[in-house]
Tab-separated table of C-alpha atoms and ligand atoms in Angstrom:
chain	number	residue	atom	x	y	z
A	1	MET	CA	-34.641	-131.770	-194.162
A	2	SER	CA	-32.719	-134.417	-192.217
A	3	LEU	CA	-28.968	-134.782	-191.801
A	4	GLU	CA	-29.005	-137.613	-194.376
A	5	ALA	CA	-30.916	-135.714	-197.031
A	6	GLN	CA	-29.917	-136.134	-200.714
A	7	TYR	CA	-28.322	-133.266	-202.522
A	8	ASP	CA	-30.783	-131.386	-204.773
A	9	PRO	CA	-29.049	-130.005	-207.887
A	10	ASP	CA	-31.805	-127.434	-208.173
A	11	ASN	CA	-31.240	-125.807	-204.721
A	12	ILE	CA	-31.019	-122.031	-204.813
A	13	PHE	CA	-27.169	-121.998	-204.398
A	14	ALA	CA	-26.716	-124.419	-207.283
A	15	LYS	CA	-28.844	-122.056	-209.318
A	16	ILE	CA	-26.621	-119.104	-208.298
A	17	ILE	CA	-23.434	-121.125	-209.266
A	18	ARG	CA	-25.063	-121.812	-212.710
A	19	GLY	CA	-26.045	-118.211	-213.132
A	20	ASP	CA	-29.683	-119.121	-213.318
A	21	ILE	CA	-30.560	-116.547	-210.593
A	22	PRO	CA	-28.638	-113.371	-209.787
A	23	SER	CA	-26.336	-112.813	-206.798
A	24	VAL	CA	-24.055	-110.031	-205.569
A	25	LYS	CA	-20.679	-111.730	-205.955
A	26	LEU	CA	-17.664	-110.891	-203.837
A	27	PHE	CA	-15.098	-113.290	-205.344
A	28	GLU	CA	-15.010	-116.471	-207.376
A	29	THR	CA	-12.508	-119.067	-208.309
A	30	ASP	CA	-12.827	-122.341	-210.125
A	31	ALA	CA	-13.609	-123.867	-206.781
A	32	VAL	CA	-15.393	-121.414	-204.579
A	33	LEU	CA	-17.895	-118.521	-204.766
A	34	ALA	CA	-18.493	-115.840	-202.200
A	35	PHE	CA	-21.564	-113.607	-202.374
A	36	MET	CA	-23.843	-111.366	-200.278
A	37	ASP	CA	-26.605	-112.958	-198.291
A	38	VAL	CA	-29.839	-111.471	-199.596
A	39	PHE	CA	-31.543	-111.594	-196.187
A	40	PRO	CA	-28.645	-110.074	-194.217
A	41	GLN	CA	-28.575	-110.431	-190.446
A	42	SER	CA	-26.156	-107.418	-190.266
A	43	GLU	CA	-24.490	-105.108	-192.729
A	44	GLY	CA	-21.975	-107.270	-194.651
A	45	HIS	CA	-23.478	-110.679	-193.979
A	46	CYS	CA	-22.065	-112.890	-196.704
A	47	LEU	CA	-21.775	-116.522	-197.651
A	48	VAL	CA	-19.057	-118.887	-199.000
A	49	ILE	CA	-19.899	-122.083	-201.058
A	50	HIS	CA	-17.948	-124.681	-202.965
A	51	LYS	CA	-18.936	-124.834	-206.602
A	52	GLN	CA	-18.400	-128.495	-207.406
A	53	ALA	CA	-19.034	-130.287	-204.131
A	54	THR	CA	-22.528	-131.732	-203.952
A	55	ALA	CA	-22.646	-131.641	-200.202
A	56	THR	CA	-25.749	-130.651	-198.275
A	57	ASN	CA	-23.917	-130.207	-195.017
A	58	LEU	CA	-20.676	-130.642	-193.154
A	59	PHE	CA	-20.979	-134.461	-192.926
A	60	ASP	CA	-21.097	-134.963	-196.745
A	61	VAL	CA	-17.860	-133.142	-197.665
A	62	ASP	CA	-14.417	-134.385	-198.310
A	63	ALA	CA	-11.727	-132.921	-196.066
A	64	ASP	CA	-9.774	-131.476	-199.007
A	65	VAL	CA	-12.814	-129.690	-200.244
A	66	LEU	CA	-13.506	-128.382	-196.766
A	67	ALA	CA	-9.940	-127.140	-196.523
A	68	THR	CA	-10.454	-125.118	-199.773
A	69	LEU	CA	-13.747	-123.798	-198.429
A	70	MET	CA	-12.283	-122.771	-195.080
A	71	ALA	CA	-9.364	-120.973	-196.680
A	72	ALA	CA	-11.939	-118.977	-198.603
A	73	VAL	CA	-13.940	-118.294	-195.460
A	74	GLN	CA	-10.765	-116.892	-193.849
A	75	LYS	CA	-9.901	-114.757	-196.853
A	76	LEU	CA	-13.447	-113.310	-196.923
A	77	ALA	CA	-13.667	-112.809	-193.159
A	78	ARG	CA	-10.402	-110.841	-193.279
A	79	ALA	CA	-11.839	-108.601	-196.104
A	80	VAL	CA	-15.076	-108.077	-194.081
A	81	ARG	CA	-12.920	-107.125	-191.087
A	82	ASP	CA	-10.738	-104.751	-193.093
A	83	GLY	CA	-13.522	-103.350	-195.276
A	84	LEU	CA	-16.283	-102.853	-192.809
A	85	SER	CA	-14.460	-102.616	-189.347
A	86	PRO	CA	-17.066	-104.513	-187.342
A	87	ASP	CA	-16.559	-105.093	-183.644
A	88	GLY	CA	-16.765	-108.854	-184.111
A	89	ILE	CA	-17.434	-111.482	-186.743
A	90	ARG	CA	-19.466	-114.590	-186.347
A	91	ILE	CA	-18.821	-117.567	-188.578
A	92	ALA	CA	-21.805	-119.937	-188.794
A	93	GLN	CA	-22.777	-123.134	-190.506
A	94	PHE	CA	-26.026	-125.077	-189.846
A	95	ASN	CA	-26.694	-128.699	-190.370
A	96	GLY	CA	-30.305	-129.871	-190.761
A	97	ALA	CA	-33.559	-127.952	-190.595
A	98	PRO	CA	-33.883	-128.326	-186.798
A	99	ALA	CA	-30.472	-126.574	-186.500
A	100	GLY	CA	-31.667	-123.678	-188.640
A	101	GLN	CA	-30.469	-124.775	-192.078
A	102	THR	CA	-32.696	-123.582	-194.882
A	103	VAL	CA	-30.617	-124.011	-198.036
A	104	TYR	CA	-29.171	-127.582	-198.558
A	105	HIS	CA	-25.878	-126.766	-200.250
A	106	LEU	CA	-23.017	-126.635	-197.734
A	107	HIS	CA	-22.144	-123.019	-196.913
A	108	PHE	CA	-20.529	-120.777	-194.370
A	109	HIS	CA	-21.998	-117.563	-193.047
A	110	ILE	CA	-19.754	-114.568	-192.300
A	111	ILE	CA	-21.782	-112.235	-190.110
A	112	PRO	CA	-20.208	-108.978	-188.955
A	113	VAL	CA	-21.309	-107.844	-185.476
A	114	TYR	CA	-21.501	-104.180	-184.518
A	115	GLU	CA	-21.644	-103.235	-180.870
A	116	GLY	CA	-25.068	-101.774	-179.970
A	117	ARG	CA	-26.736	-103.156	-183.115
A	118	ALA	CA	-28.770	-106.356	-182.687
A	119	LEU	CA	-28.466	-109.032	-185.310
A	120	GLY	CA	-31.447	-109.519	-187.508
A	121	ALA	CA	-33.403	-112.844	-187.565
A	122	HIS	CA	-31.888	-115.677	-189.576
A	123	ALA	CA	-33.113	-116.200	-193.162
A	124	SER	CA	-36.212	-114.117	-192.734
A	125	GLY	CA	-37.615	-110.660	-193.258
A	126	GLY	CA	-37.625	-108.916	-196.525
A	127	PRO	CA	-34.702	-109.241	-198.976
A	128	ALA	CA	-32.207	-106.365	-199.021
A	129	ASP	CA	-32.280	-104.278	-202.164
A	130	ALA	CA	-29.604	-104.993	-204.714
A	131	GLU	CA	-28.264	-101.378	-204.579
A	132	SER	CA	-27.574	-101.380	-200.829
A	133	LEU	CA	-26.028	-104.884	-200.995
A	134	GLU	CA	-23.794	-103.738	-203.884
A	135	LYS	CA	-22.561	-100.705	-201.794
A	136	VAL	CA	-21.503	-102.911	-198.929
A	137	ALA	CA	-20.035	-105.574	-201.324
A	138	ALA	CA	-17.874	-102.871	-202.943
A	139	LYS	CA	-16.261	-102.164	-199.538
A	140	ILE	CA	-15.587	-105.863	-198.971
A	141	ARG	CA	-14.137	-106.356	-202.452
A	142	ALA	CA	-11.858	-103.428	-202.091
A	143	ALA	CA	-10.354	-105.157	-198.987
A	144	LEU	CA	-9.821	-108.496	-200.626
B	201	LIG	P1	-28.966	-121.504	-193.832
B	201	LIG	O1	-30.287	-121.201	-193.167
B	201	LIG	O2	-27.799	-121.660	-192.965
B	201	LIG	O3	-29.240	-122.654	-194.816
B	201	LIG	O4	-28.634	-120.243	-194.715
B	201	LIG	C1	-29.110	-119.870	-195.925
B	201	LIG	C2	-28.822	-118.474	-196.177
B	201	LIG	O5	-29.070	-118.186	-197.515
B	201	LIG	C3	-29.742	-117.541	-195.352
B	201	LIG	O6	-28.981	-116.692	-194.554
B	201	LIG	C4	-30.564	-116.808	-196.382
B	201	LIG	O7	-30.782	-115.489	-196.063
B	201	LIG	C5	-29.670	-116.955	-197.631
B	201	LIG	N1	-30.284	-116.929	-198.921
B	201	LIG	C6	-31.458	-117.471	-199.298
B	201	LIG	N2	-31.653	-117.233	-200.646
B	201	LIG	C7	-30.618	-116.480	-201.044
B	201	LIG	C8	-30.308	-115.881	-202.359
B	201	LIG	N3	-31.077	-116.032	-203.345
B	201	LIG	N4	-29.197	-115.162	-202.393
B	201	LIG	C9	-28.432	-114.996	-201.361
B	201	LIG	N5	-28.639	-115.551	-200.098
B	201	LIG	C10	-29.763	-116.216	-199.963
């Protein structure tokens, strides 16, 4: 998918927003949704998306929407920090398939990093089971 790709209203995150497929939610407002990444690279890997913006990547989005999104990223990153006590936190966002993007609805990754534990591969491997995601999500939610 190129940097100029058209937004597909049936992408997997659009389906999550509509409730067509399940997700482990962390918080939701009229504008944003935060939820657990189902192929986590580390314990607590989660995602933030805008619910109305039909942006595939960073280049498509209005600055005011981006500001709302980034405020949510900061809020969630603080909760990950306080709820899970990682040694570091990586914030990531990929634009275009060659850069590693696999879902074409603009999103930010919050990836906790724990010393001595290698990060898993990006968007691969088996999905985490809902029960273990829910346990980690509860710790993050409690810190929001
Ligand atoms: P990217 O490769 O930057 O587009 O990131 C997409 C992310 O979405 C990857 O980290 C995937 O693990 C994650 N992902 C894919 N499908 C789902 C899903 N149904 N629920 C939660 N996360 C997902």
